Coordinates of C-alpha atoms in Angstrom, one line a residue:
X1 CA 35.9 5.1 -9.9
X2 CA 32.0 6.5 -9.7
X3 CA 29.3 5.2 -11.6
X4 CA 26.5 7.7 -12.6
X5 CA 23.2 6.7 -13.7
X6 CA 20.9 8.7 -14.5
X7 CA 16.7 8.9 -15.3
X8 CA 16.3 10.1 -18.4
X9 CA 12.6 10.2 -18.1
X10 CA 12.4 12.4 -15.7
X11 CA 15.2 14.4 -17.2
X12 CA 13.4 14.0 -20.9
X13 CA 10.4 15.4 -18.7
X14 CA 12.2 18.1 -16.9
X15 CA 13.1 19.6 -20.0
X16 CA 10.0 19.6 -22.0
X17 CA 8.5 21.1 -19.1
X18 CA 11.4 24.3 -18.9
X19 CA 11.0 27.5 -19.2
X20 CA 13.8 28.1 -20.8
X21 CA 13.0 25.8 -23.0
X22 CA 10.0 26.7 -24.5
X23 CA 11.5 29.6 -25.9
X24 CA 14.4 28.9 -27.0
X25 CA 14.5 28.4 -31.0
X26 CA 17.5 26.8 -32.0
X27 CA 16.0 23.0 -31.8
X28 CA 13.0 21.8 -33.6
X29 CA 10.8 22.0 -31.6
X30 CA 10.5 18.3 -32.1
X31 CA 13.6 17.5 -30.5
X32 CA 13.9 20.4 -28.4
X33 CA 13.7 18.3 -24.7
X34 CA 16.2 15.8 -26.5
X35 CA 18.4 18.6 -27.0
X36 CA 18.6 19.6 -23.5
X37 CA 18.9 15.4 -22.4
X38 CA 21.5 15.6 -24.6
X39 CA 23.4 18.6 -23.7
X40 CA 23.0 18.0 -20.3
X41 CA 24.1 13.8 -20.5
X42 CA 27.5 16.2 -22.1
X43 CA 27.7 18.7 -19.3
X44 CA 28.1 14.7 -17.0
X45 CA 30.3 13.7 -18.7
X46 CA 32.6 17.5 -19.3
X47 CA 32.7 17.5 -15.5
X48 CA 34.4 13.9 -14.6
X49 CA 31.5 11.4 -15.0
X50 CA 33.3 9.0 -16.7
X51 CA 31.2 5.1 -16.6
X52 CA 27.2 6.7 -16.8
X53 CA 24.1 4.8 -18.2
X54 CA 20.5 6.7 -19.0
X55 CA 18.0 4.3 -18.3
X56 CA 14.5 5.4 -20.1
X57 CA 10.4 4.3 -20.1
X58 CA 10.5 3.3 -24.2
X59 CA 7.5 2.2 -23.6
X60 CA 5.4 3.4 -20.3
X61 CA 3.3 0.7 -20.3
X62 CA 5.1 -2.1 -18.2
X63 CA 4.2 -6.0 -16.5
X64 CA 2.8 -3.6 -13.7
X65 CA -0.2 -2.3 -14.9
X66 CA -1.6 -5.8 -15.1
X67 CA -1.3 -6.4 -11.9
X68 CA -2.9 -3.4 -10.9
X69 CA -5.7 -1.7 -13.2
X70 CA -5.0 1.9 -11.7
X71 CA -1.5 1.5 -12.5
X72 CA 0.5 5.1 -14.1
X73 CA -0.1 5.2 -18.2
X74 CA 1.0 6.9 -21.0
X75 CA -2.3 8.1 -21.3
X76 CA -2.8 12.2 -21.1
X77 CA 1.7 13.0 -21.8
X78 CA 1.2 15.5 -24.5
X79 CA 2.1 13.6 -27.7
X80 CA 4.9 16.1 -28.2
X81 CA 6.6 14.4 -25.4
X82 CA 6.4 11.0 -25.3
X83 CA 7.8 11.2 -29.3
X84 CA 10.5 12.0 -28.0
X85 CA 12.1 9.0 -26.1
X86 CA 12.6 7.0 -29.6
X87 CA 15.1 10.3 -30.5
X88 CA 16.5 10.4 -27.3
X89 CA 17.4 7.3 -26.7
X90 CA 18.7 7.4 -30.5
X91 CA 20.9 10.5 -29.5
X92 CA 22.1 9.3 -26.2
X93 CA 23.5 6.0 -27.7
X94 CA 25.4 8.0 -31.4
X95 CA 26.7 9.8 -28.5
X96 CA 28.4 6.5 -26.8
X97 CA 26.0 6.5 -23.6
X98 CA 25.3 3.3 -22.5
X99 CA 21.4 3.5 -22.5
X100 CA 18.7 1.4 -21.4
X101 CA 15.2 1.8 -23.8
X102 CA 12.9 -0.2 -20.7
X103 CA 9.8 -2.0 -22.4
X104 CA 8.4 -4.7 -20.0
X105 CA 10.3 -3.3 -17.4
X106 CA 10.9 0.9 -15.7
X107 CA 13.6 2.7 -16.2
X108 CA 13.2 3.2 -11.9
X109 CA 13.7 -1.3 -12.3
X110 CA 17.1 -0.1 -15.2
X111 CA 18.5 2.0 -12.4
X112 CA 17.8 -0.8 -9.6
X113 CA 19.6 -3.2 -11.3
X114 CA 22.0 -1.5 -12.3
X115 CA 23.1 0.1 -9.4
X116 CA 23.2 -3.6 -7.8
X117 CA 25.4 -4.3 -10.2
X118 CA 28.0 -0.9 -9.8
X119 CA 27.7 -2.3 -6.4
X120 CA 28.9 -5.5 -6.1
X121 CA 32.1 -4.5 -8.2
X122 CA 34.7 -4.1 -5.7
X123 CA 36.2 -1.3 -8.2
X124 CA 33.7 0.9 -7.6
X125 CA 33.7 3.8 -4.9
X126 CA 30.2 5.1 -5.1
X127 CA 27.3 4.8 -7.0
X128 CA 25.0 7.6 -8.1
X129 CA 21.5 7.3 -8.7
X130 CA 20.9 10.5 -11.0
X131 CA 16.5 10.9 -9.8
X132 CA 14.5 12.9 -6.8
X133 CA 12.4 9.9 -7.6
X134 CA 11.7 8.4 -3.9
X135 CA 10.7 5.2 -5.0
X136 CA 14.7 4.8 -6.1
X137 CA 15.7 5.9 -2.5
X138 CA 15.0 2.1 -1.6
X139 CA 18.6 1.4 -3.2
X140 CA 20.3 3.7 -1.0
X141 CA 23.3 1.6 0.8
X142 CA 25.4 3.2 3.2
X143 CA 27.6 6.0 1.3
X144 CA 28.0 3.5 -1.3
X145 CA 25.0 4.1 -3.0
X146 CA 22.9 7.1 -2.8
X147 CA 20.6 10.0 -5.2
X148 CA 20.6 13.4 -6.5
X149 CA 18.3 15.0 -7.5
X150 CA 20.8 17.0 -10.8
X151 CA 18.5 20.1 -10.2
X152 CA 18.3 21.4 -6.6
X153 CA 22.0 19.1 -6.0
X154 CA 21.0 17.7 -3.2
X155 CA 22.1 14.6 -2.3
X156 CA 21.3 11.5 -0.7
X157 CA 22.8 8.8 1.5
X158 CA 21.1 6.1 3.8
X159 CA 20.6 8.6 6.8
X160 CA 19.6 11.6 4.6
X161 CA 16.7 9.1 3.2
X162 CA 16.1 8.1 7.0
X163 CA 16.1 11.7 7.5
X164 CA 13.5 13.1 4.6
X165 CA 10.8 10.0 4.7
X166 CA 11.9 8.7 8.5
X167 CA 12.2 5.3 7.4
X168 CA 15.3 3.0 6.4
X169 CA 15.7 2.2 2.3
X170 CA 15.1 -1.3 3.4
X171 CA 11.7 0.0 4.3
X172 CA 10.4 2.8 1.6
X173 CA 7.8 0.1 -0.5
X174 CA 6.6 -1.5 2.5
X175 CA 6.0 3.3 3.4
X176 CA 4.8 3.8 -0.6
X177 CA 2.3 1.0 -0.1
X178 CA 0.9 2.5 2.7
X179 CA 1.1 5.9 1.9
X180 CA 0.0 5.2 -1.4
X181 CA 1.4 7.3 -4.7
X182 CA -0.1 9.0 -7.0
X183 CA 2.2 9.2 -10.1
X184 CA 2.1 5.0 -10.4
X185 CA -1.3 5.3 -10.2
X186 CA -1.6 3.1 -6.5
X187 CA -4.1 4.8 -3.1
X188 CA -2.3 3.2 -0.2
X189 CA -4.3 2.4 2.4
X190 CA -7.3 5.1 3.6
X191 CA -6.3 7.1 7.0
X192 CA -2.4 6.2 6.5
X193 CA -0.4 9.7 5.1
X194 CA 3.3 9.6 5.7
X195 CA 4.1 10.7 9.2
X196 CA 1.9 7.3 10.8
X197 CA 4.0 5.2 8.3
X198 CA 6.8 6.0 9.4
X199 CA 5.8 6.2 12.8
X200 CA 4.9 2.4 13.2
X201 CA 7.4 1.5 10.2
X202 CA 10.6 2.8 11.9
X203 CA 8.9 0.9 14.4
X204 CA 8.7 -2.3 13.0
X205 CA 10.5 -1.8 9.4
X206 CA 7.8 -4.3 7.2
X207 CA 4.2 -4.9 6.5
X208 CA 4.2 -8.5 8.3
X209 CA 6.1 -7.4 11.5
X210 CA 3.4 -4.9 11.9
X211 CA 0.9 -6.4 15.4
X212 CA -2.8 -7.1 14.6
X213 CA -4.0 -4.6 17.6
X214 CA -3.3 -1.3 18.7
X215 CA -2.6 -2.2 21.7
X216 CA 0.7 -4.6 20.9
X217 CA 2.1 -1.3 19.0
X218 CA 4.5 -0.2 21.4
X219 CA 5.3 3.0 19.5
X220 CA 2.2 5.7 20.3
X221 CA 1.2 6.5 17.0
X222 CA -2.5 9.3 16.4
X223 CA -6.1 7.3 15.2
X224 CA -3.9 3.4 16.0
X225 CA -6.9 1.6 16.1
X226 CA -8.1 2.7 13.0
X227 CA -4.8 2.1 11.4
X228 CA -4.6 -0.7 12.5
X229 CA -8.2 -2.1 11.7
X230 CA -7.8 -0.6 7.9
X231 CA -4.6 -2.4 7.8
X232 CA -5.8 -5.5 9.1
X233 CA -8.8 -4.8 6.4
X234 CA -7.3 -4.8 4.1
X235 CA -3.8 -6.2 4.1
X236 CA -4.0 -8.0 1.0
X237 CA -4.0 -5.0 -1.1
X238 CA -0.9 -3.8 0.7
X239 CA 0.6 -5.8 0.0
X240 CA 0.1 -5.9 -3.6
X241 CA 1.4 -2.1 -3.7
X242 CA 3.7 -3.1 -1.8
X243 CA 4.9 -5.2 -4.9
X244 CA 4.2 -1.9 -7.1
X245 CA 6.8 -0.7 -5.3
X246 CA 9.3 -2.9 -4.6
X247 CA 12.3 -2.6 -7.5
X248 CA 12.9 -5.3 -10.1
X249 CA 17.0 -6.2 -9.8
X250 CA 16.7 -8.1 -12.4
X251 CA 15.7 -6.0 -15.1
X252 CA 17.8 -6.2 -17.9
X253 CA 21.0 -4.8 -18.6
X254 CA 23.2 -6.3 -21.1
X255 CA 26.7 -5.0 -19.9
X256 CA 28.7 -4.8 -16.8
X257 CA 30.5 -1.6 -15.2
X258 CA 33.1 -1.4 -17.6
X259 CA 30.6 -1.8 -20.6
X260 CA 29.6 1.7 -19.0
X261 CA 32.7 3.3 -19.7
X262 CA 32.5 6.7 -21.9
X263 CA 34.8 6.8 -24.7
X264 CA 33.8 8.7 -26.9
X265 CA 30.9 9.8 -29.7
X266 CA 29.8 7.3 -32.6
X267 CA 30.4 8.7 -35.9
X268 CA 26.0 9.3 -36.2
X269 CA 26.2 12.1 -33.4
X270 CA 27.9 14.4 -36.6
X271 CA 24.3 14.6 -37.7
X272 CA 22.4 14.4 -34.7
X273 CA 23.6 16.8 -33.3
X274 CA 23.0 19.0 -36.7
X275 CA 19.9 17.7 -36.1
X276 CA 19.3 18.8 -32.9
X277 CA 20.5 22.1 -34.2
X278 CA 23.7 22.6 -31.8
X279 CA 26.4 20.9 -34.5
X280 CA 28.5 22.3 -31.3
X281 CA 27.6 19.6 -29.8
X282 CA 29.4 17.7 -31.6
X283 CA 32.9 19.4 -31.4
X284 CA 32.3 19.9 -27.6
X285 CA 31.8 15.6 -27.3
X286 CA 34.8 14.5 -30.5
X287 CA 36.5 17.3 -27.7
X288 CA 36.7 15.3 -24.7
X289 CA 37.4 11.9 -26.6
X290 CA 40.7 13.2 -27.9
X291 CA 41.2 14.1 -23.7
X292 CA 39.6 10.1 -22.6
X293 CA 42.0 8.2 -25.3

């Protein structure tokens, strides 16, 4: 079996920002992005997905906000978008899809935990994490756990991660610690960029293994002395940023692989399809479920 894990937060943002959705008047404005995501997930099921879970940031803040005051918050998010998280969770649940609404953890943590859980099951042929988020690249393992950008259809296995970032998946948190992640609200270290971080980590893999003196580096990097000095002086900061970047595979899931199997919509999906302005969604789901059973 193939397990699909979907970043519901990204999908909701994607449909909210979609120009096509902005001109779609068939769904209520307050549920327009929800309708887009629900229809998209149903499309995945119609396309052959059998075992599927969706993670959302029910609350944008997480335990990481206590570690770094500048970590991302819900500030600045359009209220119309923010108000659609909970309806999305309920609508997907009515569709019969497993949903992980994260509060103390983040949606990315749930995806990482689910990927580890699914990959540990010998029956699972492949785990597909559906998100372009670079944080999730750390979860990729060979061709068994891969990352898929559903918008561009680009899929990355371990070799693809190395090609894109210059480092193996295991080094992605270290790379983010040096480069920073503006989306998550931490800056990385001054002077360190994607190229220099990739060059050094491709050789040393983790922050602790990078020699303190540039003279001891056996990899050529422009500005090595300055970079080494910065890392030495701000090592604790870098380790904190890496801690922010490391995804937690102990996020609570409440289901095993068998629990991710889609068996059909719940009775409540009839009313949800009507609320979303597309009663045909229920007809599609019911028709698909008849074949599943």
